[in-house]
XYZ file of C-alpha atoms in Angstrom:
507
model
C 25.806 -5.987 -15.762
C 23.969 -6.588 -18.501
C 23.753 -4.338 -21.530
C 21.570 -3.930 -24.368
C 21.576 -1.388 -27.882
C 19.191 1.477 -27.713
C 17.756 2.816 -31.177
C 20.755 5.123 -31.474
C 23.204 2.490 -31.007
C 24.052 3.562 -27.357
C 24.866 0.867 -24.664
C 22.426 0.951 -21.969
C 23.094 -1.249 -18.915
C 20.738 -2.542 -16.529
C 20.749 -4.448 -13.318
C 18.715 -7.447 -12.097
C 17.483 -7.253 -8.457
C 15.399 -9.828 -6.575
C 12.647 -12.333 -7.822
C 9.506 -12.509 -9.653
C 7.754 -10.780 -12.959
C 9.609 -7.989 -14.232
C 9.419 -4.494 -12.514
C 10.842 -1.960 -14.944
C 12.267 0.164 -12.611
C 13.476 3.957 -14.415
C 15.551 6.698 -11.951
C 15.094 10.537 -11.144
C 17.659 13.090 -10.402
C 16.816 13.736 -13.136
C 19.638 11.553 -15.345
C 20.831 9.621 -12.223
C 22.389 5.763 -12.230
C 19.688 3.476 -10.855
C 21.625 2.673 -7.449
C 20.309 4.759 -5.356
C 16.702 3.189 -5.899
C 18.764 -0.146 -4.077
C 15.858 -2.499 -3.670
C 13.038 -0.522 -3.251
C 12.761 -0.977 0.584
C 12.767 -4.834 0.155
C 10.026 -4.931 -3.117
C 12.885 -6.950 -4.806
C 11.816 -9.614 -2.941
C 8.215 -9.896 -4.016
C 9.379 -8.523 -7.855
C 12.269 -8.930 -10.266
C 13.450 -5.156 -10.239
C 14.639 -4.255 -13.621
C 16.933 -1.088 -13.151
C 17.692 1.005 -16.157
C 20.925 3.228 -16.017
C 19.567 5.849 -18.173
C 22.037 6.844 -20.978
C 25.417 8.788 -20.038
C 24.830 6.998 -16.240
C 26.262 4.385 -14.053
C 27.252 1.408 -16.471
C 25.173 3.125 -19.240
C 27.471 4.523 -21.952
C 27.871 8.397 -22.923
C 25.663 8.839 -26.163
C 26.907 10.999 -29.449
C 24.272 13.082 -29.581
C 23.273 14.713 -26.361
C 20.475 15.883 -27.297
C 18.920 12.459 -26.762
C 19.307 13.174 -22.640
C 15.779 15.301 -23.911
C 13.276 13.535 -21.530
C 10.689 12.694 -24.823
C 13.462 11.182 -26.606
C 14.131 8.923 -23.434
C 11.103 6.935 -24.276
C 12.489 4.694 -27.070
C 15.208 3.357 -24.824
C 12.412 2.109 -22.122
C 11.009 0.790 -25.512
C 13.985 -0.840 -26.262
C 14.698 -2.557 -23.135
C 10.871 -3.597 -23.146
C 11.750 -5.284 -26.575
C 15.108 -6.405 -25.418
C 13.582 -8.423 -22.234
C 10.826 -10.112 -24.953
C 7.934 -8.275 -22.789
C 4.914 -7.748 -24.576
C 3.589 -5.482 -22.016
C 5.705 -4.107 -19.020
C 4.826 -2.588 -15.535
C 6.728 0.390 -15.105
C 8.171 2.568 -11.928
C 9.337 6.296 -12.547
C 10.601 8.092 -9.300
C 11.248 11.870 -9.198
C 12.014 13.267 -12.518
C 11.675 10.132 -14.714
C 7.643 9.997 -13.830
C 7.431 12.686 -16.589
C 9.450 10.174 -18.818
C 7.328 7.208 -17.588
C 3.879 9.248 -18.297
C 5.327 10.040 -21.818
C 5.758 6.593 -22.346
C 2.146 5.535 -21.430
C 0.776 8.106 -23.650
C 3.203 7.244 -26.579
C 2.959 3.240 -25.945
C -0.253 2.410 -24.196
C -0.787 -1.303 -25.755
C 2.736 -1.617 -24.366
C 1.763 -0.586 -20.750
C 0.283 -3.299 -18.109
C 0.779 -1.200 -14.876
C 2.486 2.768 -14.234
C 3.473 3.402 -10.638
C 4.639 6.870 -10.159
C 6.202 7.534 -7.010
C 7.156 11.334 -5.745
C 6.850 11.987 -9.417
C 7.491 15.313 -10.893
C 4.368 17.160 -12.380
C 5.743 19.173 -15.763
C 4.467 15.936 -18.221
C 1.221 16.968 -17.737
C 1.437 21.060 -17.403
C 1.122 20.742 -13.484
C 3.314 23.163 -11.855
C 4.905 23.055 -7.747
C 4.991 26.764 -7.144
C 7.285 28.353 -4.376
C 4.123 28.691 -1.914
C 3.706 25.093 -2.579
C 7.336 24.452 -1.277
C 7.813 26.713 1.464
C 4.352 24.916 2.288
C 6.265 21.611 2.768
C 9.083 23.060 4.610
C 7.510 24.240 7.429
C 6.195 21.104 8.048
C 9.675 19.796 9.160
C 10.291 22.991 11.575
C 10.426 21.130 14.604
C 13.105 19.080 13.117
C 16.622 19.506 14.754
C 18.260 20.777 11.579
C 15.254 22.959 10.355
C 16.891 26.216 11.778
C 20.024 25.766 9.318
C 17.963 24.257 6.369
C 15.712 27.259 6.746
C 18.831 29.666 6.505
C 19.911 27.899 3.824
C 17.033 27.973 1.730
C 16.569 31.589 1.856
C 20.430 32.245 0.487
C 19.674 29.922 -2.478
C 16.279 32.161 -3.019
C 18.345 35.218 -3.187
C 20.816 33.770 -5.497
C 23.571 32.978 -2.730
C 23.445 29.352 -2.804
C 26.985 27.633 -2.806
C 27.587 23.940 -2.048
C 27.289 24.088 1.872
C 23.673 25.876 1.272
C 22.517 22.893 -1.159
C 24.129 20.337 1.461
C 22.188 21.885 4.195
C 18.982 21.782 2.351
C 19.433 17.801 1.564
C 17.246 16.646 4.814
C 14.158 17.929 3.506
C 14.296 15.309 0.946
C 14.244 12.413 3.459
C 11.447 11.850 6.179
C 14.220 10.623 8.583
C 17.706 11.925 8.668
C 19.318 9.386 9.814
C 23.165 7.984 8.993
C 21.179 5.779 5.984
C 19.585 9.034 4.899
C 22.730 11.175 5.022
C 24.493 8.015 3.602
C 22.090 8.065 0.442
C 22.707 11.894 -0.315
C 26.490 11.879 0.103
C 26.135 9.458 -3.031
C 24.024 11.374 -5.379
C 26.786 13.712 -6.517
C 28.748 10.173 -7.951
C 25.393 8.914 -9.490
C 24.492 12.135 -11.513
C 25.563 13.202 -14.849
C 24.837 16.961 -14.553
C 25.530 17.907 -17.991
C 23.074 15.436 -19.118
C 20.215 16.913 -16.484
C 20.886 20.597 -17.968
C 19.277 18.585 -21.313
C 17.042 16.384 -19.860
C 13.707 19.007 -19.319
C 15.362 21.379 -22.031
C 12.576 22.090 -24.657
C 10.997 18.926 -23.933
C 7.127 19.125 -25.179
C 5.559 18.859 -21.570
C 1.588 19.941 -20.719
C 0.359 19.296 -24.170
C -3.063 18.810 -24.747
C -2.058 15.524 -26.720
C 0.069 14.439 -23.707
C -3.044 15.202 -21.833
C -5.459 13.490 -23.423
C -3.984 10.222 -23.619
C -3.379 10.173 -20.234
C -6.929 10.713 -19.317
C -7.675 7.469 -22.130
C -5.070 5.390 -20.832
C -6.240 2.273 -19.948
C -4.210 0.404 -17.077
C -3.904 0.932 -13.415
C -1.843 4.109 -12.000
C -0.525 4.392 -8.625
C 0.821 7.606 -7.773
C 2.753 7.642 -4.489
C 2.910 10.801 -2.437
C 5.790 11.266 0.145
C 3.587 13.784 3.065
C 6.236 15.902 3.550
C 7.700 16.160 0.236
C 8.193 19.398 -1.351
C 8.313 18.250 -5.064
C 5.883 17.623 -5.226
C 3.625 17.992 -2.972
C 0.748 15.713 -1.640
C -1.694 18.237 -3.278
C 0.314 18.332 -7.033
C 1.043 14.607 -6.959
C -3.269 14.376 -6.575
C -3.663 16.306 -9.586
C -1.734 14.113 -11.135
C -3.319 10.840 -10.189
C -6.874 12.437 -11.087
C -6.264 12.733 -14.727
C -5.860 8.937 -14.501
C -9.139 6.611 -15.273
C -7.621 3.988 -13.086
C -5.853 6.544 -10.885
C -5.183 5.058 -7.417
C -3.429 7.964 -4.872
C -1.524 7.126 -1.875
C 0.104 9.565 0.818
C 2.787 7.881 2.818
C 2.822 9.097 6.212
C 6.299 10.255 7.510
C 7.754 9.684 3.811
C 9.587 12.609 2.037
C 11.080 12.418 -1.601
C 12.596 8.940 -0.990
C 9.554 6.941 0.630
C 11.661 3.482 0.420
C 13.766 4.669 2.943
C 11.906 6.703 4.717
C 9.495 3.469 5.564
C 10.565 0.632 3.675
C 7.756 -1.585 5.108
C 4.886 1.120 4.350
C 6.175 1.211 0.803
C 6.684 -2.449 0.101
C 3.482 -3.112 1.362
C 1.290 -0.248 -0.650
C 3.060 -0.817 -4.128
C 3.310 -4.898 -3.433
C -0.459 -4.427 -2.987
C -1.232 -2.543 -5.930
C 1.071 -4.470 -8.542
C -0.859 -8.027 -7.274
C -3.900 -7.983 -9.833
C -5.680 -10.251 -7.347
C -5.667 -7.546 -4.356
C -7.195 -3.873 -4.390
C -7.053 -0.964 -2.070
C -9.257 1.723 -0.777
C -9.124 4.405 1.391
C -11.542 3.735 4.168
C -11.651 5.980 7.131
C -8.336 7.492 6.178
C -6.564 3.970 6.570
C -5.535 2.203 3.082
C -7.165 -0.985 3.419
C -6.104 -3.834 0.756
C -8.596 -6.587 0.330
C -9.267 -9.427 -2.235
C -12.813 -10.434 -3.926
C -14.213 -14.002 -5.513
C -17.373 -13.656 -7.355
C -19.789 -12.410 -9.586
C -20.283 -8.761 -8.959
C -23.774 -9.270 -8.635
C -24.326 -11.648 -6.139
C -25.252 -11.397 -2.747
C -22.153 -9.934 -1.161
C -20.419 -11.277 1.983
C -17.548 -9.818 3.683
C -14.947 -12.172 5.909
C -12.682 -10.769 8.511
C -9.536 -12.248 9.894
C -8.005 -13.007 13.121
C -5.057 -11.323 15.219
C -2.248 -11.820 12.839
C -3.637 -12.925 9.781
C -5.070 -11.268 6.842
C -7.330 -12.023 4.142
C -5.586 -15.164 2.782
C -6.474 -16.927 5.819
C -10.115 -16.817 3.957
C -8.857 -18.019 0.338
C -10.566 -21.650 0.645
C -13.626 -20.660 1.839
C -13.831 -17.751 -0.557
C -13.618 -19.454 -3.295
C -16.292 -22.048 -2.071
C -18.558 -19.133 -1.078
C -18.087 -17.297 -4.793
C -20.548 -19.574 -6.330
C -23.088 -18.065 -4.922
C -21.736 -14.671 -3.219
C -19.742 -11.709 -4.269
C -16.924 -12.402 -1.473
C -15.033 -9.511 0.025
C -11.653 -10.797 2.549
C -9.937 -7.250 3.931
C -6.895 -6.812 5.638
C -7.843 -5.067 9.149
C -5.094 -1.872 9.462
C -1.979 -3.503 10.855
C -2.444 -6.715 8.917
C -1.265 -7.613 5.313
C -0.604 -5.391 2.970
C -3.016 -2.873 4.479
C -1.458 0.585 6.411
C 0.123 -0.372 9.753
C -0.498 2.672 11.639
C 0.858 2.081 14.878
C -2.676 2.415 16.623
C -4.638 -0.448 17.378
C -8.267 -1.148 19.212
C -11.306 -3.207 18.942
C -13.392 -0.173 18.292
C -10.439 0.735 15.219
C -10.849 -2.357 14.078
C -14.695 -2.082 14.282
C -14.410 0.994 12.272
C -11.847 -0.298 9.430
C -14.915 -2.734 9.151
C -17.692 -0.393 9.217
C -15.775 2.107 6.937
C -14.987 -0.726 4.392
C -18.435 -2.118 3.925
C -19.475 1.841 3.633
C -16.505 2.652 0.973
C -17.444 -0.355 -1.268
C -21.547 0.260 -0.602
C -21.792 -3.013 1.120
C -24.657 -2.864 3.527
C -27.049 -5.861 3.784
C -24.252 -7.826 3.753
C -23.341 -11.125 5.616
C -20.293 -10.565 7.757
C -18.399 -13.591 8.759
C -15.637 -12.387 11.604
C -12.672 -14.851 13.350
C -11.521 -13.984 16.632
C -10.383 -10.519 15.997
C -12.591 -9.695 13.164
C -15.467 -11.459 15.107
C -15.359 -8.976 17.883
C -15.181 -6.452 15.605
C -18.188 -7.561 13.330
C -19.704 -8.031 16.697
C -18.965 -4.401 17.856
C -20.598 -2.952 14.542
C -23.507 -4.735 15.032
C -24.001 -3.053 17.659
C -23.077 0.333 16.679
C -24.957 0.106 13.485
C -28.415 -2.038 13.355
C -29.102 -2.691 9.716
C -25.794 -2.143 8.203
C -24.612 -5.842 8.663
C -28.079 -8.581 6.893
C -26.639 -11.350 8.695
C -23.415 -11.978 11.588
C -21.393 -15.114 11.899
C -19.274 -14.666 14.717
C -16.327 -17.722 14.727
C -14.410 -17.899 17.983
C -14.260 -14.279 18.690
C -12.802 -13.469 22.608
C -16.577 -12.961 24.238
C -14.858 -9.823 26.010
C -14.725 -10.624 29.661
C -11.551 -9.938 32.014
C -9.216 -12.556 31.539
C -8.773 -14.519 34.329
C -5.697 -15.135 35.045
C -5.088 -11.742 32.716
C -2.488 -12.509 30.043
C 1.193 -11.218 31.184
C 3.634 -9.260 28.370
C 4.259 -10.750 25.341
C 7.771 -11.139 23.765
C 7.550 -10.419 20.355
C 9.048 -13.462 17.547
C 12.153 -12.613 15.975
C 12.030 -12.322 12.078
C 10.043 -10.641 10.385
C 6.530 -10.695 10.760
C 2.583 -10.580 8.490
C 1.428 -8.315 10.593
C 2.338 -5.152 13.105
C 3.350 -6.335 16.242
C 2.069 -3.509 18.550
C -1.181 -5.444 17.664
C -0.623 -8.144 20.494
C 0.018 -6.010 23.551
C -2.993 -3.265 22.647
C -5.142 -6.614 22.049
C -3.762 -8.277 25.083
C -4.435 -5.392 27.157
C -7.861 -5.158 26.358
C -8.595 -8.692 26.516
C -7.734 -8.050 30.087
C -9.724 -5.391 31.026
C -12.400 -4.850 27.980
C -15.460 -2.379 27.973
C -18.100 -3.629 29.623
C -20.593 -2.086 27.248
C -19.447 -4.135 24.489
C -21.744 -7.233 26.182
C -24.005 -4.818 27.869
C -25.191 -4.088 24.175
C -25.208 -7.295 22.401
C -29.290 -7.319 23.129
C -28.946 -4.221 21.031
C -27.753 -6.771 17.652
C -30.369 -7.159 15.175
C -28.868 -9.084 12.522
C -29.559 -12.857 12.376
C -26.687 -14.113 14.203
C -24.724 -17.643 14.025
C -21.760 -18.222 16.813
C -19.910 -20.952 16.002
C -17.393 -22.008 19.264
C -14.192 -24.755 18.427
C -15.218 -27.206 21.562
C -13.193 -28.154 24.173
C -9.591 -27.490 22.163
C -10.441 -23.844 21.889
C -8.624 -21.417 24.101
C -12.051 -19.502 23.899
C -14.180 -20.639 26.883
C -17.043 -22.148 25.467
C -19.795 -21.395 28.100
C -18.633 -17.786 27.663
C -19.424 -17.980 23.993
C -22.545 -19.372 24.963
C -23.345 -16.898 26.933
C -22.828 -14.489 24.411
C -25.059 -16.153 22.283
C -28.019 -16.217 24.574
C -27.441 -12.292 24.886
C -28.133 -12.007 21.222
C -31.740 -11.942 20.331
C -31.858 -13.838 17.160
C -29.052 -16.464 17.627
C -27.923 -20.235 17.282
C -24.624 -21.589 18.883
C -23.140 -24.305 16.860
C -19.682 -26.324 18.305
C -17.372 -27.837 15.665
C -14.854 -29.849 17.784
C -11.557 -28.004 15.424
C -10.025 -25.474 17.874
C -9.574 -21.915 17.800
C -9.231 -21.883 13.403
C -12.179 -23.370 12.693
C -12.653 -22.472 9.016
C -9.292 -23.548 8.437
C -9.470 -26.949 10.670
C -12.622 -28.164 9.420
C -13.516 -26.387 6.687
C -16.067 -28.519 4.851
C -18.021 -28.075 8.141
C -17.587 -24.844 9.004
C -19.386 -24.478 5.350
C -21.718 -26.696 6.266
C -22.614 -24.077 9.413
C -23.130 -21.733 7.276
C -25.771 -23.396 4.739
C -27.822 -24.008 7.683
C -27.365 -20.981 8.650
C -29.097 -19.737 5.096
C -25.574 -18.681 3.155
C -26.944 -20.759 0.236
C-alpha cells in the first residue's frame, strides 16, 4: 500500500483501484478506512480510484496530535496527497461524513478542484441541519420491510436513551436499500474499519455553516454532483437538495431504491450516473423525471438537431455523423432511458420512449428542431410528431419498425450473457409490441406536419421496405430514399446517409 507524509509528518496510506484518471476517493463514518467504499459498484473500471485511509485508519498511521482528526484540519492531507500524486487539479468523492471535509476543501482550494461529487453527504459544512422529523420521515418509508417492526423498536430505545449494541445492530438496515447477505456483510465490517476515538474529534468544534464557508461554495467554479440515496435518512433527499442548490454548477441526483450506501444498493445505477457526470464530454438532465445523459457537437448557436438511437445503442452510435453535422448544427445525441449511461428504469414503451424524446427537446428548449431517429428512436421521433405538430421543424425517420403485426410475430428472446450497454427488459417490451403495436400510431401519421425524409436500407434490411414505403406515402410532406446498407444505415454508409440529408435541406 502505498504511503505518503502529510504536513504533520503522519503516514497516510492509500490504495490504487481500477483504471483511468485519478478519482480521489475520501471515506465517511466519519474517520473510517477506505475499504468499505470497495470499488464503487464497478466505477474502478471506468476510473483509477484513489482511496485515502484518513489518518489513525486502515494502513494510515495514528497521528501525535489528535486534534488533527478535526474535520477542517483534514483538508491539508487531501492537499497533500493531491501534491503527492503531481495533480494539478483533482476530482474528488466524499461519502457520508467526509462530504463536509470534501466541501471544505473546495472552498479552501478551489484552483485545486476540477470536479466534487458528493454522495449521501452529510449537511453540517454548510449550516444545513437533518432534524429528527426529517429522519423518522425516512424510516417510515421502509415499514413494509420485513425487519421494520424490530428496527422501529429499536429506534425508539436509542431515542429514550436505552440504546445498547443489539439496538444499534438492529437499526443497521436502514442504511442499506437492500438487506441482503452483501448488505449485512458490509455492516458487520464497519466496527473493524472505524477509529471511534478519532470520530468523537472529527466534528468537535469544527467551524461548520460559516458565512465564509458559504460563500465560496456558492463562487465555486467546477461541476458538483450531489448524490441522494431515496430512502436515506442522513440525509435526506430534501437536505442533500439544499445542498446541491448552493452550487453554481450544482447537478442533483436521487437514486431510486438507494439508501446511505447507493454502490451497493444499485451498483449499475451508480456507475452509470457518476461515470456520466465525471465524462466532460456527456451531460445529464432531468427530463420527465428520468435522468437522461446526452452528448453535444457544435456551436451553441446553430441550428440545433437532435439524433436518436436504436434498440441497444446509445448516443455514440451517432459520434461520426455528429461531428460531420457540427459544422453547421448545434448537435444533440441522448441516451433513450434504459440505454447508456442514462436511468434504466425497468419500464419500457414506444410511447416512454416518445416522451424521453419529447421531454428532452422541452428540458433543453429545443423546438424547431430537426430530429433524426434509427429504428427505435425513429418510431419514437415518429410518435411525437404526431403527438406534437410544430415541436419537431423537420423528421428523418432511418429504418424505424413501420409498426404493423409481425408476421410471423417474433418468439422470446434469450438474453446474451455478459454484461450488457443497455437494459435488457428493453427487447421483450419492444418485441412484444412489435407484435401487436397500436394501430393508431399509423392511423395518425396523416396527422405529421413536419417535412419528413424516410430513408429504408434496401433489400438487406430486416425492415420490409414496401412497409416503409407505405409509411411514407401516409405522411403528407414526405420523400422515401433507399441506401442499399442494411438496417445501420448511418453507420454502413455514412458519407451517403449525409448525403440524404443535404438533399433533404440539413445544409
Amino acid at each position: 500500500m502505498p504511503i505518503f507524509h502529510a504536513y504533520d509528518g503522519t503516514e497516510l496510506a492509500y490504495r490504487l483501484h481500477g483504471r483511468g484518471e485519478p478519482l480521489i476517493c475520501v471515506p465517511g463514518g466519519p474517520m473510517r478506512a477506505a475499504s468499505y467504499l470497495g470499488d464503487l459498484g464497478g466505477l474502478s473500471d471506468h476510473r483509477q480510484l484513489v482511496l485515502l485511509d484518513p489518518r489513525g485508519t486502515g494502513g494510515s498511521a495514528v497521528p501525535d496530535d489528535p486534534a488533527t482528526y478535526r474535520c477542517e484540519r483534514l483538508v491539508d492531507d487531501i492537499e497533500a496527497l493531491r501534491a503527492h500524486l503531481g495533480l494539478e487539479s483533482i476530482d474528488l468523492l466524499g461519502h457520508s461524513a467526509s462530504a463536509d471535509l470534501a466541501a471544505l476543501y473546495a472552498a479552501r482550494h478551489p484552483q485545486r478542484l476540477r470536479s466534487l461529487t458528493l454522495v449521501s453527504p452529510a449537511t453540517r459544512a454548510v449550516g444545513v441541519e437533518t432534524t429528527d422529523q426529517d429522519r423518522r420521515g425516512a424510516f417510515a418509508l421502509r415499514s413494509g420491510e420485513p425487519w421494520y417492526a424490530a428496527a422501529a423498536a429499536a429506534l425508539e430505545e436509542i431515542r429514550a436513551g436505552r440504546g445498547g449494541r443489539e439496538q444499534w445492530a438492529a437499526i443497521e438496515p436502514f442504511a442499506y436499500g437492500r438487506w441482503d447477505a452483501a448488505a449485512q456483510a458490509h455492516a458487520a465490517a464497519a466496527p473493524a474499519q472505524r477509529n471511534a476515538a478519532a470520530a468523537a474529534v472529527f466534528h468537535r468544534d469544527s467551524a461548520f455553516g460559516t458565512a465564509a464557508t458559504v460563500t465560496a461554495l456558492r463562487s465555486l467554479a467546477v461541476p458538483v454532483l450531489v448524490l441522494a440515496g431515496e430512502y436515506d435518512a442522513g440525509p435526506t433527499p430534501d437536505r442533500a437538495a439544499e445542498l446541491a442548490a448552493l452550487f453554481p454548477q450544482g447537478e442533483f441526483v436521487v437514486q431510486r431504491g438507494g439508501a446511505h450506501y447507493p454502490w451497493l444498493d444499485d451498483p449499475g445505477a451508480f456507475t452509470r450516473t457518476v461515470r456520466a457526470f465525471l465524462d466532460p464530454e456527456v451531460h445529464s438532465v432531468q427530463a420527465g423525471g428520468i435522468r437522461l445523459a446526452y452528448r453535444v457537437w457544435g456551436d451553441p448557436s446553430a441550428p440545433p438537431v437532435v439524433l436518436a438511437h436504436g434498440r441497444g445503442g446509445d448516443s455514440r452510435t451517432w459520434t461520426w455523423i455528429a461531428g460531420r453535422l457540427a459544422a453547421d448544427h448545434r448537435v444533440y445525441a441522448l441516451d433513450f432511458r434504459g440505454h447508456g449511461l442514462s436511468d434504466w428504469p425497468g419500464r419500457y414503451s414506444f410511447e416512454l420512449f416518445r416522451d424521453d424524446l419529447h421531454a428532452f427537446m422541452e428540458a433543453r428548449n429545443l423546438s424547431g428542431a430537426t430530429v433524426v431517429g434509427h429504428s427505435l428512436g425513429g418510431a419514437a421521433a415518429c410518435l411525437l410528431a404526431e403527438q406534437e405538430p410544430g415541436l419537431i421543424g423537420r423528421l428523418v425517420i432511418e429504418e424505424a419498425p413501420p409498426l404493423i403485426p409481425l408476421d410471423p410475430p417474433r418468439g422470446p428472446a434469450e438474453r446474451p450473457d455478459g454484461e450488457l450497454d443497455f437494459d435488457w427488459p428493453v427487447v421483450p417490451s419492444i418485441d412484444a409490441q412489435l407484435n401487436d403495436p397500436d394501430p393508431a400510431a399509423r392511423e395518425r401519421l396523416g396527422e405529421i406536419t413536419a417535412p419528413t425524409l424516410v430513408i429504408g436500407g434496401g433489400h438487406s434490411s430486416q425492415i420490409a421496405q414496401d412497409q416503409l414505403a407505405s409509411m411514407a406515402e401516409r405522411i403528407p410532406d414526405c420523400r422515401f430514399v433507399t441506401i442499399e446498407a442494411g438496417h445501420l444505415v448511418h453507420t454502413a454508409r455514412p458519407e451517403e446517409f449525409l448525403s440524404a440529408l443535404r438533399s433533404f435541406g440539413m445544409d
